[in-house]
Tab-separated table of C-alpha atoms in Angstrom:
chain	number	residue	atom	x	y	z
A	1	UNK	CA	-17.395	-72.750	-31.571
A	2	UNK	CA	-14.503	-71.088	-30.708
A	3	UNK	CA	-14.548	-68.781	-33.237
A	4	UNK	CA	-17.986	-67.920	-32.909
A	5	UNK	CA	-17.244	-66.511	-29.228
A	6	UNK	CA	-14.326	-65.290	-30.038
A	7	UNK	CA	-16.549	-62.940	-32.814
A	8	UNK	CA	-19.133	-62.180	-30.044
A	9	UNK	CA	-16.394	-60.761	-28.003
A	10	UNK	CA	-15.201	-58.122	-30.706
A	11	UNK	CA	-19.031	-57.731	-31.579
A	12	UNK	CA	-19.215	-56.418	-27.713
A	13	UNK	CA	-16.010	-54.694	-27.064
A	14	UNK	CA	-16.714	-52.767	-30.145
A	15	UNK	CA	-20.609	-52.134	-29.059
A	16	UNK	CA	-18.845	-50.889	-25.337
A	17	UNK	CA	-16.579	-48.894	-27.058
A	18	UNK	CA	-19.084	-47.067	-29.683
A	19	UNK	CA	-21.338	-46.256	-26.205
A	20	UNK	CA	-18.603	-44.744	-24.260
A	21	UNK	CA	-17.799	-42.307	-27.414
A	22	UNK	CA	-21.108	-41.307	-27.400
A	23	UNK	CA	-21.180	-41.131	-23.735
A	24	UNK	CA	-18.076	-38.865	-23.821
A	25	UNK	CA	-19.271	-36.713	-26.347
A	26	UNK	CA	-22.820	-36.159	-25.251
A	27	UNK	CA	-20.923	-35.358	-21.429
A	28	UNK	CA	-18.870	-32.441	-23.216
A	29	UNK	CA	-21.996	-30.716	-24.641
A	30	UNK	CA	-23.666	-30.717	-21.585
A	31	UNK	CA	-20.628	-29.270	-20.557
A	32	UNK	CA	-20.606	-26.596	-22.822
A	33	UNK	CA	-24.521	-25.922	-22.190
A	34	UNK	CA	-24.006	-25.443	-18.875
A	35	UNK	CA	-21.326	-22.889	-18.830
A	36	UNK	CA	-23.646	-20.525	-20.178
A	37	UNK	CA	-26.741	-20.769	-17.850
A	38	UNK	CA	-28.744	-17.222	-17.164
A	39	UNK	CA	-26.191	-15.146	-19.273
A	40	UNK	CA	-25.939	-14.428	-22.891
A	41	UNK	CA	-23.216	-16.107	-24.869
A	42	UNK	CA	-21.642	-15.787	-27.965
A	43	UNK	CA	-19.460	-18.252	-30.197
A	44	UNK	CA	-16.414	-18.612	-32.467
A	45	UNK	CA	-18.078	-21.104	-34.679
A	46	UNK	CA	-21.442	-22.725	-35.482
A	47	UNK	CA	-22.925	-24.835	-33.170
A	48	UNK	CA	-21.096	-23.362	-30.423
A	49	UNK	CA	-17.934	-24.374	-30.705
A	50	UNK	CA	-14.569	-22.643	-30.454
A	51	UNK	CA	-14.016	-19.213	-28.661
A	52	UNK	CA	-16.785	-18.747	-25.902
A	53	UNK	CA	-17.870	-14.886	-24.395
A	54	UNK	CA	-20.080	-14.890	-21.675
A	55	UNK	CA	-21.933	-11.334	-20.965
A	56	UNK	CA	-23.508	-11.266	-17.447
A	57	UNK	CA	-25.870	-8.665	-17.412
A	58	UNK	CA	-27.859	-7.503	-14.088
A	59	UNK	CA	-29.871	-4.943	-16.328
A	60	UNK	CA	-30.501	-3.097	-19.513
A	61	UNK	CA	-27.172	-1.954	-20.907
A	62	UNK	CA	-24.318	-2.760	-23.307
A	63	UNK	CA	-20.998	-4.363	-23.589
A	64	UNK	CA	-18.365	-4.634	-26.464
A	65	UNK	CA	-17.328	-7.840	-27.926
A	66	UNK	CA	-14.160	-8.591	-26.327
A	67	UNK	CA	-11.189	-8.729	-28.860
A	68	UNK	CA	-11.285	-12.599	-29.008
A	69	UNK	CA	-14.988	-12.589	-30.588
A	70	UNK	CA	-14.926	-8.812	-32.446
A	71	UNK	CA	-16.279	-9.468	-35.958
A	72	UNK	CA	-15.741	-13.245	-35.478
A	73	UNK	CA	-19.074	-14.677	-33.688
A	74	UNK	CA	-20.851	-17.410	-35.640
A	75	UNK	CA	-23.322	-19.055	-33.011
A	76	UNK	CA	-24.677	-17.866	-29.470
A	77	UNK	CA	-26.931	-18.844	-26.572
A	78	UNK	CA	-29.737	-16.829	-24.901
A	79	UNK	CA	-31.024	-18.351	-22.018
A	80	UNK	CA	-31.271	-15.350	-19.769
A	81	UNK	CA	-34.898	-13.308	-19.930
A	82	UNK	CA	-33.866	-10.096	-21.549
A	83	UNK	CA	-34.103	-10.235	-25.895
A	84	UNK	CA	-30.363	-9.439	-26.800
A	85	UNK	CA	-29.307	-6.798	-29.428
A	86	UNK	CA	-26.172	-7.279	-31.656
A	87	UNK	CA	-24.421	-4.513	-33.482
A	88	UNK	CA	-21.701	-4.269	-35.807
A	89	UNK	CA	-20.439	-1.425	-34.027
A	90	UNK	CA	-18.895	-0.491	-30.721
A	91	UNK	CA	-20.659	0.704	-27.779
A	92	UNK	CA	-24.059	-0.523	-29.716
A	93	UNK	CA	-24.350	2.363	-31.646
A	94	UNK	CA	-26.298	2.712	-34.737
A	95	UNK	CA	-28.866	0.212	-35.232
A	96	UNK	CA	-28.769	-3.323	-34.115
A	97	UNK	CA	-28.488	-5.945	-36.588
A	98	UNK	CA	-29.862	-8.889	-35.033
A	99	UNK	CA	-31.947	-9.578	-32.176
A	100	UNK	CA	-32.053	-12.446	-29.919
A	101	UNK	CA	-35.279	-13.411	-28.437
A	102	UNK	CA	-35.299	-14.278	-24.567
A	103	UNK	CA	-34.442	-17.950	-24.077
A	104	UNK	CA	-33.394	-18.548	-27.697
A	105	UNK	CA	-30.352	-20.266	-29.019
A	106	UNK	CA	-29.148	-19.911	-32.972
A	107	UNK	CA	-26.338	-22.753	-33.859
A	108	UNK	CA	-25.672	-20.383	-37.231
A	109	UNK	CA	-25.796	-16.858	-37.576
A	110	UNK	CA	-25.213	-17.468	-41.342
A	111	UNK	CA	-28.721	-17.799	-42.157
A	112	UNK	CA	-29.551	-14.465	-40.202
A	113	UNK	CA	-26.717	-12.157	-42.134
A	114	UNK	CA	-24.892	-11.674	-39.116
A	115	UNK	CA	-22.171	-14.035	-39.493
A	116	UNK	CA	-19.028	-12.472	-37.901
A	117	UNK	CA	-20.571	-9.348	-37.466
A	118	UNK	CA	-20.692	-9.072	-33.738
A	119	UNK	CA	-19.128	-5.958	-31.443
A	120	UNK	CA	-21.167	-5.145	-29.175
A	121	UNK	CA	-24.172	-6.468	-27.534
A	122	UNK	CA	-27.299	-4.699	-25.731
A	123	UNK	CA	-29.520	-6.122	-22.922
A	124	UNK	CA	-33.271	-5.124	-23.527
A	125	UNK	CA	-36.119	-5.482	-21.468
A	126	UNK	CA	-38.664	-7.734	-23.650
């Protein structure tokens, strides 16, 4: 008898403990959703983790990769309402290598060839 409540108590401490893991690590996600709301984001790694640049754009235009993320962005968030143009050069000249539609996310830029390809980025109007 003993034993069996003894076994119950480890069965739940170890059921409380599993939840608050989960708990924890659903919390930092959210966390890390959040902190890119209405602005275009780009990654160090896939599934956005790592290295985060935010690009808060009011209008059409472009912005360079900072240094942190040049030629080393391997996921990125869209949730803002203008499609998003990646080059692999500065200033987004040439032609753009990958576009990101308008409230899109990709957790892997791997399968699009533009694995750290990144350095610059252009707001376009839809």
């Amino acid at each position: 008898m003993k034993r069996s409540m003894v076994r119950r108590a480890g069965v739940v401490a170890l059921a409380l403990t599993s939840l608050m893991a989960v708990g924890a690590t659903a919390q930092a996600d959210a966390q890390r959703l959040s902190s890119c709301l209405g602005s275009f984001c780009l990654y160090e790694h896939d599934d956005f983790a790592g290295a985060e640049q935010e690009f808060l754009f009011t209008s059409n235009g472009c912005a360079n990769v900072g240094s942190t993320l040049n030629n080393k962005a391997s996921s990125m968030r869209n949730p803002s309402a203008g499609r998003m143009q990646l080059y692999t050069s500065a200033n987004c000249a040439g032609s753009y290598g990958y576009a990101a539609a308008p409230r899109s996310v990709d957790g892997d830029l791997t399968n699009n060839g533009f694995d750290n390809q990144a350095t610059s980025v252009r707001r376009v109007t839809p």
